[in-house]
Each structure stands twice: as structure tokens, then as C-alpha cells.
Amino acid sequence: MFCLPYAGGGASAYTGLLRELTDLTVVPIQLPGRENRIAEPPAFTIHEIADEIAPATDAPYLLYGHSMGARIAFEVARELRRRGLPGPAGLYVGGAHPPHRKVPLAASADLPDDAFIDQLVRRSGALPELKHVPELRELLLPVLRADFAWIKNYRYAPEPPLDCRIVAFTGLDDGEVGAEEMLGWARHTTAGFHLRTLRGGHLFVKDRPADLAALVTADLTGRHAPPEPDEVHLWLDQDSGPASRDRVLRHYDGQATIAVSHADGLTLLAAAAGPEVGAAVLRAGHSATLSPPPHSSPPHPTTALSGSPGETAQRGMAELSAAEREQIEDAAEQDRQWLALRAVAAKRALLAADGQGADPALAGFPDLADPGPWRAQGGPGLDRLARWRVVHLTLHTSRGEALAAVAVPYDRVRLRFDMPAEQAE
């Protein structure tokens, strides 16, 4: 497994993975200008890195890139493909915005030194000593400047998606790149997409190598453990038939609570360790045209929810409270459909989790533009709904954009998401 570092990092960032992944040959790539290559100018090209990896492509290999390294690994995989060489068996990406999206922190590249370092320390987990230790600043600042210049100047060029699976890792405490952002990597593969959430911040590859190694090992061996108490497993399927869904359900039988949602050929399964979970999936473009969910649900532990894009807008909007409809009407015209989609998906997940047949119009969310997690407000007799938190996930499928919502009874949740190969764009 060839590993590419985050901005300012060197091969030593992967010391922990080297120690933990004893059954896998971990090969950190040392970029110029750092550690044992400190005397070289801190500049690199994708062609040079591909040259270094190319001789090893006649045997199965993986690529792992963290933060900036994920974007480098992605481009290396495409460069090797352009050369007609075998691609990686998998692309692992950690803590990184997908390549078609801008990196917000890259804007700090133009700041003066003190402000630049302050942004890195506060937002990306850089060493606080950079602020106060002149020798460390003198050593690392040129590399950080060069790396962030590369990030800022990077321009994504559309090409066909990769034909290897992509596994994305995100830290639960990463304020820069969360699960929602990492899901954008799904559009860059035709071989299946998977998301895993670790405890930790942006630099979990360095700070929590044992946790990351366990997830890599589980991926390579096909082990699928049941969800932990703070975790929800999501599985998205498209028209693969009941046999495929039954295999997933059998895997969790007796080990988790299952919620199921259907919408226009998509099926979303959510599994949680606790006694209750709710899920909903809707196709983008049908925010207010989906039929409302039934007020009765199958017995615990499975809750089913369906949506049909052939229903009228009035029926979909009827699920929302008056305050929610007012928020949508007051929003800019280009935002109304998306806000309605988020509101309807959240409402359906919430009521599926509650399972008591509440009138959806009597429960509401105070700010539909809030990125979330959302907390519901219930009308008379519905105070119990306030215990739920709703998380939204934008999904990229072969049928186009979709939106999932998951309701859980705790403030923070680690998400695991799996989308089979036939799902990815």
C-alpha cells in the first residue's frame, strides 16, 4: 500500500500504520523538501510520483492518501491509467474533499505567515508549536507554503471514473471534512464506494493509527462487525432484488435494529446498536412529489418507509409544518426545492424512528438551512421527538442525486456507508 502524506507531512506520518498493518506492506512515499529529503526544494509533480510507483504495478497494490495526499493519490491513479498500467485494487482516501470540489482551507495560502499558521493549527490539526518555536517554523513553513500552493492551484479535469473501489475515511471531530463532504468521492468510481468514520480529528492517520489499521484490515478481509453504540451502518442498493437485501438483513439479524426506506428504485438500510433508528431516502428533484409515509409501521426492529415520485406536490408538502412551509416560501427560489427535500426526508426519518404514528405536520425543524444535525420540535404531546437528531447525507447514484436522512437518539454518530458497485456513477 503506497501512502501519500498530508500537507506539510512526510513519510513518518505513516509510522503508526507501518507498526499496525503487519500483514500489509506499507510503503510511505517521501515527497521532496521533508525529512530525509529536506535539502531538496519542496516541489513535486504527479508524473514524478507515478514514475516511482509504476514499477510496482505488476503486482496487486493499494493507494492511500490523507488530506492533500488523497488528491495526489487520485491523480496518480489516473496518470497510471493513462499510461496503460494496472490500476490499484483500491483507493483509500482520508480526511479529504473530493477532487471536483474546492478545498476551503486553501484560501489561507495567501495569508501572512502568522495568520496562515493560525488557520492550520485551528482548522487542520497542525502542530501548535508552529506558533511559538522559530526553529520549527523555519523548517516547516516552506513545505507548508509549497503544499498549499499546490492545493490552491489544483484544477480537476473530468475523466471517466476509476474502476477501483474507493474507501473514504473521516474523523468524527474533523471540522474541515466531515462525512457529508467525503461522500462526494462516490462519483469518482464505478467499482463501489464505502465510507468509514473514526473517532478523532483531521489527522487521525497519525493520531489513531490502530483504529485506521483495523478498518483497513476489515476492508481487505471482508469482515463486517455489527454497529457499535455510537455508530450507524447504512447500505444503499438499487434494484438488485430482494436476495441482495436479504443477505444484508441476515448479517445483522439479532445484532442490530434495522430501518428500511424505499424511493424510486433506491433502497436504504440503516442498522444501529440501539433499540431505535429511522431512515429515509428520496431522489433529488422529487422533494415535494413523494407520497407521505404511512402512519403505521411494521413491528420493531424493522421500520419500512417508501416514496413514489408520481404523487402530487400538495401531498408531499402536507407533511411539513406551517413554519417549515413558511421557511421554504421565504427562501430564494433556487433553494426551495432542496430545502423541501431536506425537510421531507428528515421528517420521514424522524417519524420512522418514533414509530408511534405521529402527525408529521405537528413536528418541525426550526432551521431548514442548518447543515445539522437537526433537532426536532414537537407540538402538544410530542415532546418525546426532541430526543432525536437527524443527519442528512447527499448521495451520488447511477440514477442521479439522492438525499438520505437518518434519525438517531444521540448527539453525535459515526457513520458507515456502503454502496455496491452498480450504484456508483
Short mmCIF file of C-alpha atoms in Angstrom, two decimals:
data_model
loop_
_atom_site.label_atom_id
_atom_site.label_comp_id
_atom_site.label_asym_id
_atom_site.label_seq_id
_atom_site.Cartn_x
_atom_site.Cartn_y
_atom_site.Cartn_z
CA MET A 1 0.00 0.00 0.00
CA PHE A 2 1.62 3.23 -1.21
CA CYS A 3 0.85 6.15 1.10
CA LEU A 4 0.85 9.86 0.23
CA PRO A 5 1.15 12.47 3.01
CA TYR A 6 -0.97 15.41 4.08
CA ALA A 7 0.25 18.97 3.52
CA GLY A 8 3.49 19.58 5.39
CA GLY A 9 3.76 15.90 6.30
CA GLY A 10 6.38 13.35 5.47
CA ALA A 11 6.71 9.59 5.35
CA SER A 12 6.90 9.44 9.16
CA ALA A 13 3.17 10.27 9.28
CA TYR A 14 2.64 6.59 8.43
CA THR A 15 4.87 5.15 11.17
CA GLY A 16 1.80 4.06 13.11
CA LEU A 17 0.29 2.25 10.12
CA LEU A 18 3.64 0.57 9.46
CA ARG A 19 3.54 -0.76 13.02
CA GLU A 20 -0.12 -1.80 13.00
CA LEU A 21 -0.53 -3.29 9.49
CA THR A 22 1.85 -6.20 9.88
CA ASP A 23 0.19 -8.28 7.14
CA LEU A 24 0.39 -5.49 4.56
CA THR A 25 3.47 -3.90 3.04
CA VAL A 26 3.07 -0.20 3.79
CA VAL A 27 5.25 2.00 1.55
CA PRO A 28 5.16 5.70 2.53
CA ILE A 29 6.16 7.97 -0.34
CA GLN A 30 8.60 10.66 0.76
CA LEU A 31 7.97 13.90 -1.11
CA PRO A 32 10.81 16.39 -1.69
CA GLY A 33 11.65 19.02 0.91
CA ARG A 34 10.83 17.00 4.03
CA GLU A 35 12.56 14.66 6.47
CA ASN A 36 15.36 12.74 4.68
CA ARG A 37 14.78 14.88 1.54
CA ILE A 38 14.89 18.17 3.44
CA ALA A 39 17.69 19.56 1.25
CA GLU A 40 15.55 19.40 -1.89
CA PRO A 41 13.11 22.11 -2.97
CA PRO A 42 9.59 21.27 -1.67
CA ALA A 43 8.03 20.73 -5.10
CA PHE A 44 6.60 17.62 -6.73
CA THR A 45 4.64 16.55 -9.78
CA ILE A 46 2.11 13.78 -10.33
CA HIS A 47 4.32 12.41 -13.10
CA GLU A 48 7.28 12.02 -10.73
CA ILE A 49 5.21 10.21 -8.12
CA ALA A 50 3.68 7.96 -10.78
CA ASP A 51 7.21 7.17 -12.01
CA GLU A 52 8.09 5.99 -8.51
CA ILE A 53 5.06 3.70 -8.20
CA ALA A 54 4.87 2.44 -11.79
CA PRO A 55 7.47 -0.37 -11.46
CA ALA A 56 5.39 -1.99 -8.71
CA THR A 57 2.08 -2.07 -10.59
CA ASP A 58 2.63 -5.58 -11.98
CA ALA A 59 1.51 -6.91 -8.56
CA PRO A 60 -1.69 -6.02 -6.66
CA TYR A 61 -1.36 -2.75 -4.81
CA LEU A 62 -3.38 -0.09 -3.00
CA LEU A 63 -3.09 3.68 -2.73
CA TYR A 64 -3.76 5.62 0.47
CA GLY A 65 -3.71 9.38 0.59
CA HIS A 66 -4.52 11.62 3.53
CA SER A 67 -5.89 15.14 3.04
CA MET A 68 -3.69 16.61 0.28
CA GLY A 69 -2.31 13.11 -0.24
CA ALA A 70 -5.77 11.82 -1.19
CA ARG A 71 -5.92 14.22 -4.12
CA ILE A 72 -2.38 13.25 -5.11
CA ALA A 73 -3.24 9.52 -4.92
CA PHE A 74 -6.33 10.09 -7.06
CA GLU A 75 -4.29 11.87 -9.73
CA VAL A 76 -1.57 9.22 -9.60
CA ALA A 77 -4.20 6.52 -10.21
CA ARG A 78 -5.44 8.44 -13.24
CA GLU A 79 -1.90 9.02 -14.53
CA LEU A 80 -1.09 5.31 -14.25
CA ARG A 81 -4.30 4.57 -16.17
CA ARG A 82 -3.26 6.98 -18.91
CA ARG A 83 0.00 5.07 -19.20
CA GLY A 84 -1.90 1.81 -19.67
CA LEU A 85 -0.61 0.35 -16.40
CA PRO A 86 -2.68 -1.75 -13.97
CA GLY A 87 -4.63 0.39 -11.55
CA PRO A 88 -4.80 -0.04 -7.79
CA ALA A 89 -7.04 -2.68 -6.24
CA GLY A 90 -8.46 0.12 -4.12
CA LEU A 91 -8.07 3.81 -3.42
CA TYR A 92 -8.17 4.79 0.26
CA VAL A 93 -8.76 8.48 0.94
CA GLY A 94 -8.69 10.08 4.38
CA GLY A 95 -9.87 13.49 5.51
CA ALA A 96 -10.06 14.98 2.02
CA HIS A 97 -12.52 16.94 -0.05
CA PRO A 98 -13.32 15.13 -3.31
CA PRO A 99 -11.24 16.34 -6.26
CA HIS A 100 -14.09 18.11 -8.05
CA ARG A 101 -14.64 20.36 -5.03
CA LYS A 102 -12.52 23.27 -3.82
CA VAL A 103 -10.64 22.98 -0.53
CA PRO A 104 -11.83 25.88 1.68
CA LEU A 105 -8.62 25.94 3.72
CA ALA A 106 -6.59 26.52 0.54
CA ALA A 107 -7.66 30.18 0.64
CA SER A 108 -5.34 30.63 3.62
CA ALA A 109 -2.33 30.13 1.32
CA ASP A 110 -2.28 33.87 0.61
CA LEU A 111 -2.31 34.95 4.25
CA PRO A 112 0.73 36.35 6.08
CA ASP A 113 2.75 33.76 7.99
CA ASP A 114 1.17 34.25 11.42
CA ALA A 115 -2.38 34.17 10.11
CA PHE A 116 -1.58 31.23 7.81
CA ILE A 117 -0.19 29.16 10.68
CA ASP A 118 -3.09 30.12 12.94
CA GLN A 119 -5.55 28.78 10.37
CA LEU A 120 -3.66 25.50 10.06
CA VAL A 121 -3.46 24.99 13.81
CA ARG A 122 -7.14 25.79 14.42
CA ARG A 123 -8.64 24.01 11.44
CA SER A 124 -6.41 21.14 10.36
CA GLY A 125 -4.61 19.93 13.48
CA ALA A 126 -1.19 21.39 12.67
CA LEU A 127 1.37 21.49 15.48
CA PRO A 128 0.62 24.38 17.90
CA GLU A 129 4.39 24.75 18.33
CA LEU A 130 4.49 26.30 14.86
CA LYS A 131 3.24 29.48 16.53
CA HIS A 132 5.97 29.71 19.15
CA VAL A 133 9.05 27.73 18.09
CA PRO A 134 11.05 29.69 15.48
CA GLU A 135 13.21 26.71 14.50
CA LEU A 136 10.18 24.54 13.77
CA ARG A 137 8.52 27.31 11.81
CA GLU A 138 11.66 27.86 9.75
CA LEU A 139 11.82 24.14 8.99
CA LEU A 140 8.17 23.51 8.08
CA LEU A 141 6.82 26.77 6.73
CA PRO A 142 8.41 26.47 3.24
CA VAL A 143 6.93 22.97 2.85
CA LEU A 144 3.50 24.07 4.07
CA ARG A 145 3.55 27.08 1.74
CA ALA A 146 4.52 24.91 -1.24
CA ASP A 147 1.92 22.23 -0.45
CA PHE A 148 -0.91 24.72 -0.01
CA ALA A 149 0.09 26.45 -3.23
CA TRP A 150 -0.29 23.06 -4.95
CA ILE A 151 -3.70 22.56 -3.36
CA LYS A 152 -4.86 26.05 -4.32
CA ASN A 153 -3.63 25.71 -7.91
CA TYR A 154 -5.05 22.22 -8.41
CA ARG A 155 -7.66 22.05 -11.16
CA TYR A 156 -9.81 18.99 -11.58
CA ALA A 157 -10.08 17.77 -15.17
CA PRO A 158 -13.08 15.49 -15.85
CA GLU A 159 -12.20 11.94 -16.91
CA PRO A 160 -14.08 8.63 -16.65
CA PRO A 161 -14.43 7.38 -13.07
CA LEU A 162 -11.85 4.96 -11.73
CA ASP A 163 -12.61 1.26 -11.99
CA CYS A 164 -11.31 0.51 -8.49
CA ARG A 165 -13.36 0.80 -5.33
CA ILE A 166 -12.90 3.88 -3.17
CA VAL A 167 -12.93 3.70 0.61
CA ALA A 168 -13.18 7.07 2.35
CA PHE A 169 -12.24 7.67 5.99
CA THR A 170 -13.29 10.66 8.06
CA GLY A 171 -12.69 11.73 11.65
CA LEU A 172 -15.72 12.31 13.86
CA ASP A 173 -14.13 15.52 15.19
CA ASP A 174 -12.86 16.78 11.83
CA GLY A 175 -14.41 20.20 11.38
CA GLU A 176 -12.99 20.65 7.87
CA VAL A 177 -14.01 17.44 6.09
CA GLY A 178 -16.92 15.51 7.54
CA ALA A 179 -18.90 12.52 6.31
CA GLU A 180 -21.12 14.66 4.07
CA GLU A 181 -18.11 16.03 2.20
CA MET A 182 -16.39 12.65 1.94
CA LEU A 183 -19.46 11.15 0.25
CA GLY A 184 -18.57 13.24 -2.82
CA TRP A 185 -15.83 10.72 -3.64
CA ALA A 186 -18.54 8.26 -4.72
CA ARG A 187 -18.87 9.92 -8.13
CA HIS A 188 -15.26 9.02 -8.97
CA THR A 189 -15.62 5.21 -9.03
CA THR A 190 -17.65 2.58 -10.85
CA ALA A 191 -16.46 -0.22 -8.55
CA GLY A 192 -18.23 0.58 -5.30
CA PHE A 193 -17.90 3.25 -2.63
CA HIS A 194 -17.52 2.89 1.13
CA LEU A 195 -17.31 5.42 3.97
CA ARG A 196 -15.93 4.80 7.46
CA THR A 197 -15.92 7.21 10.41
CA LEU A 198 -13.23 7.05 13.08
CA ARG A 199 -13.06 8.72 16.43
CA GLY A 200 -10.55 11.55 16.18
CA GLY A 201 -9.82 14.72 14.28
CA HIS A 202 -8.38 15.62 10.89
CA LEU A 203 -5.04 13.89 11.37
CA PHE A 204 -6.38 10.54 12.60
CA VAL A 205 -3.87 8.77 10.33
CA LYS A 206 -1.15 9.97 12.74
CA ASP A 207 -3.13 10.19 15.97
CA ARG A 208 -5.20 6.98 15.78
CA PRO A 209 -3.30 4.56 13.54
CA ALA A 210 -4.62 1.46 15.32
CA ASP A 211 -8.23 2.44 14.57
CA LEU A 212 -7.43 3.17 10.94
CA ALA A 213 -5.46 -0.06 10.58
CA ALA A 214 -8.39 -2.05 11.97
CA LEU A 215 -10.71 -0.54 9.36
CA VAL A 216 -8.25 -1.19 6.53
CA THR A 217 -7.82 -4.80 7.67
CA ALA A 218 -11.58 -5.29 7.93
CA ASP A 219 -11.99 -3.92 4.41
CA LEU A 220 -9.34 -6.20 2.95
CA THR A 221 -10.62 -9.31 4.74
CA GLY A 222 -14.31 -8.62 4.21
CA ARG A 223 -15.11 -8.64 7.94
CA HIS A 224 -18.31 -6.81 8.80
CA ALA A 225 -18.79 -6.24 12.52
CA PRO A 226 -22.15 -5.12 13.94
CA PRO A 227 -22.55 -1.42 14.73
CA GLU A 228 -21.09 -0.06 17.95
CA PRO A 229 -23.29 2.03 20.32
CA ASP A 230 -22.37 5.37 18.69
CA GLU A 231 -22.44 4.03 15.12
CA VAL A 232 -24.99 3.64 12.31
CA HIS A 233 -24.38 1.42 9.29
CA LEU A 234 -26.02 2.47 6.03
CA TRP A 235 -26.33 0.37 2.90
CA LEU A 236 -27.73 1.75 -0.36
CA ASP A 237 -28.99 -0.56 -3.06
CA GLN A 238 -30.54 -0.05 -6.47
CA ASP A 239 -32.79 -2.68 -7.99
CA SER A 240 -30.58 -5.63 -7.09
CA GLY A 241 -33.58 -7.61 -5.91
CA PRO A 242 -34.67 -8.97 -2.55
CA ALA A 243 -31.90 -11.61 -2.39
CA SER A 244 -29.19 -8.96 -2.02
CA ARG A 245 -31.16 -7.07 0.62
CA ASP A 246 -31.91 -10.31 2.48
CA ARG A 247 -28.20 -11.07 2.73
CA VAL A 248 -27.63 -7.72 4.41
CA LEU A 249 -30.57 -8.23 6.74
CA ARG A 250 -29.37 -11.71 7.70
CA HIS A 251 -25.96 -10.31 8.55
CA TYR A 252 -27.49 -8.02 11.17
CA ASP A 253 -30.14 -10.50 12.37
CA GLY A 254 -30.35 -10.29 16.14
CA GLN A 255 -27.42 -7.86 16.36
CA ALA A 256 -28.95 -4.52 15.39
CA THR A 257 -32.14 -2.59 14.84
CA ILE A 258 -32.91 -2.15 11.15
CA ALA A 259 -34.74 0.66 9.38
CA VAL A 260 -35.58 0.40 5.68
CA SER A 261 -36.61 3.12 3.23
CA HIS A 262 -37.55 2.75 -0.45
CA ALA A 263 -37.84 5.50 -3.06
CA ASP A 264 -37.93 5.24 -6.85
CA GLY A 265 -35.71 2.16 -7.19
CA LEU A 266 -33.41 3.02 -4.28
CA THR A 267 -33.36 1.09 -1.01
CA LEU A 268 -31.62 2.42 2.08
CA LEU A 269 -31.00 0.13 5.05
CA ALA A 270 -29.84 1.59 8.37
CA ALA A 271 -28.56 -0.59 11.20
CA ALA A 272 -27.93 0.65 14.74
CA ALA A 273 -26.94 -0.97 18.02
CA GLY A 274 -29.64 0.87 19.98
CA PRO A 275 -33.31 -0.01 20.10
CA GLU A 276 -34.41 2.66 17.62
CA VAL A 277 -33.28 4.21 14.35
CA GLY A 278 -35.11 5.88 11.46
CA ALA A 279 -34.08 6.32 7.85
CA ALA A 280 -35.43 7.87 4.68
CA VAL A 281 -34.12 8.21 1.14
CA LEU A 282 -35.51 10.49 -1.57
CA ARG A 283 -34.50 11.18 -5.14
CA ALA A 284 -33.38 14.75 -5.77
CA GLY A 285 -35.92 16.58 -7.88
CA HIS A 286 -38.81 14.94 -6.09
CA SER A 287 -38.64 16.85 -2.82
CA ALA A 288 -42.35 17.57 -2.74
CA THR A 289 -43.68 14.92 -5.06
CA LEU A 290 -43.19 11.90 -2.86
CA SER A 291 -46.18 10.35 -1.16
CA PRO A 292 -46.19 10.79 2.60
CA PRO A 293 -45.15 7.80 4.68
CA PRO A 294 -47.82 5.61 6.24
CA HIS A 295 -48.63 6.37 9.88
CA SER A 296 -48.37 2.68 10.72
CA SER A 297 -45.10 0.77 10.67
CA PRO A 298 -44.05 -2.88 10.73
CA PRO A 299 -43.22 -4.16 14.19
CA HIS A 300 -39.85 -3.47 15.78
CA PRO A 301 -37.00 -3.99 14.91
CA THR A 302 -37.64 -3.19 11.22
CA THR A 303 -39.28 0.04 10.07
CA ALA A 304 -40.16 0.36 6.37
CA LEU A 305 -40.77 3.61 4.55
CA SER A 306 -41.48 4.18 0.87
CA GLY A 307 -41.85 7.05 -1.52
CA SER A 308 -43.28 7.30 -5.03
CA PRO A 309 -42.31 10.19 -7.32
CA GLY A 310 -45.68 10.08 -9.02
CA GLU A 311 -47.58 11.75 -6.18
CA THR A 312 -48.62 15.39 -6.19
CA ALA A 313 -46.70 18.27 -4.69
CA GLN A 314 -49.56 19.05 -2.33
CA ARG A 315 -49.35 15.66 -0.65
CA GLY A 316 -45.59 15.95 -0.14
CA MET A 317 -45.78 19.47 1.29
CA ALA A 318 -48.63 18.38 3.57
CA GLU A 319 -46.08 16.51 5.67
CA LEU A 320 -44.43 19.79 6.67
CA SER A 321 -45.49 22.14 9.44
CA ALA A 322 -46.73 25.64 8.70
CA ALA A 323 -43.44 27.08 9.96
CA GLU A 324 -41.45 24.80 7.66
CA ARG A 325 -43.55 25.72 4.64
CA GLU A 326 -43.04 29.39 5.51
CA GLN A 327 -39.26 28.89 5.61
CA ILE A 328 -39.37 27.33 2.15
CA GLU A 329 -41.56 30.08 0.73
CA ASP A 330 -39.24 32.77 2.15
CA ALA A 331 -36.09 31.15 0.71
CA ALA A 332 -34.54 32.07 -2.62
CA GLU A 333 -36.30 30.32 -5.46
CA GLN A 334 -33.28 28.20 -6.38
CA ASP A 335 -33.08 26.89 -2.78
CA ARG A 336 -36.72 25.97 -2.22
CA GLN A 337 -36.69 22.51 -3.75
CA TRP A 338 -33.58 21.45 -1.85
CA LEU A 339 -34.94 22.76 1.47
CA ALA A 340 -38.19 20.90 0.87
CA LEU A 341 -36.27 17.71 0.08
CA ARG A 342 -34.27 18.02 3.31
CA ALA A 343 -37.39 18.73 5.35
CA VAL A 344 -39.41 15.83 3.95
CA ALA A 345 -36.52 13.35 4.29
CA ALA A 346 -35.84 14.45 7.86
CA LYS A 347 -39.50 14.27 8.80
CA ARG A 348 -39.84 10.75 7.43
CA ALA A 349 -36.71 9.51 9.20
CA LEU A 350 -37.87 11.12 12.45
CA LEU A 351 -41.34 9.58 12.37
CA ALA A 352 -39.98 6.20 11.30
CA ALA A 353 -37.68 6.26 14.35
CA ASP A 354 -40.50 7.35 16.65
CA GLY A 355 -42.78 4.63 15.30
CA GLN A 356 -45.91 5.95 17.04
CA GLY A 357 -47.83 7.29 14.08
CA ALA A 358 -47.50 10.99 14.93
CA ASP A 359 -48.98 13.58 12.59
CA PRO A 360 -45.95 14.84 10.61
CA ALA A 361 -47.32 18.37 10.40
CA LEU A 362 -47.21 18.67 14.20
CA ALA A 363 -43.46 18.15 14.34
CA GLY A 364 -40.95 20.52 12.80
CA PHE A 365 -37.38 21.68 12.42
CA PRO A 366 -36.64 25.33 13.25
CA ASP A 367 -33.95 26.00 10.61
CA LEU A 368 -34.08 24.05 7.34
CA ALA A 369 -30.86 25.70 6.15
CA ASP A 370 -28.88 24.46 9.15
CA PRO A 371 -26.31 21.86 7.98
CA GLY A 372 -27.23 19.83 11.04
CA PRO A 373 -27.60 17.56 12.81
CA TRP A 374 -31.19 18.71 13.19
CA ARG A 375 -33.21 18.55 16.41
CA ALA A 376 -36.98 18.30 16.14
CA GLN A 377 -39.55 20.39 17.93
CA GLY A 378 -42.84 18.68 18.63
CA GLY A 379 -46.30 20.06 19.20
CA PRO A 380 -48.55 19.20 22.15
CA GLY A 381 -47.88 15.67 23.36
CA LEU A 382 -44.84 15.26 21.10
CA ASP A 383 -42.06 16.35 23.45
CA ARG A 384 -40.53 12.90 23.00
CA LEU A 385 -39.43 13.85 19.47
CA ALA A 386 -36.84 16.27 20.86
CA ARG A 387 -34.58 13.34 21.76
CA TRP A 388 -33.84 12.62 18.11
CA ARG A 389 -31.06 14.04 15.97
CA VAL A 390 -31.36 13.88 12.18
CA VAL A 391 -28.31 13.71 9.91
CA HIS A 392 -28.53 14.35 6.15
CA LEU A 393 -26.36 12.68 3.52
CA THR A 394 -26.16 13.65 -0.14
CA LEU A 395 -25.74 10.51 -2.26
CA HIS A 396 -24.41 10.16 -5.79
CA THR A 397 -26.01 7.18 -7.54
CA SER A 398 -26.32 5.91 -11.09
CA ARG A 399 -29.86 7.31 -11.02
CA GLY A 400 -28.60 10.76 -10.11
CA GLU A 401 -28.57 12.70 -6.87
CA ALA A 402 -30.43 11.39 -3.83
CA LEU A 403 -30.74 12.50 -0.23
CA ALA A 404 -30.76 10.27 2.83
CA ALA A 405 -31.76 11.22 6.35
CA VAL A 406 -31.04 9.18 9.47
CA ALA A 407 -32.61 9.76 12.89
CA VAL A 408 -30.72 8.60 15.98
CA PRO A 409 -31.28 9.25 19.71
CA TYR A 410 -27.84 10.75 20.44
CA ASP A 411 -25.98 13.92 19.57
CA ARG A 412 -23.11 12.53 17.52
CA VAL A 413 -22.97 9.49 15.29
CA ARG A 414 -20.23 7.65 13.46
CA LEU A 415 -21.49 6.75 10.00
CA ARG A 416 -20.55 3.73 7.96
CA PHE A 417 -21.88 3.76 4.40
CA ASP A 418 -21.68 1.10 1.69
CA MET A 419 -22.79 1.45 -1.90
CA PRO A 420 -22.38 -1.55 -4.23
CA ALA A 421 -20.51 -1.21 -7.49
CA GLU A 422 -23.60 -0.91 -9.66
CA GLN A 423 -24.62 2.16 -7.66
CA ALA A 424 -21.64 4.42 -8.29
CA GLU A 425 -21.64 6.90 -11.15
#
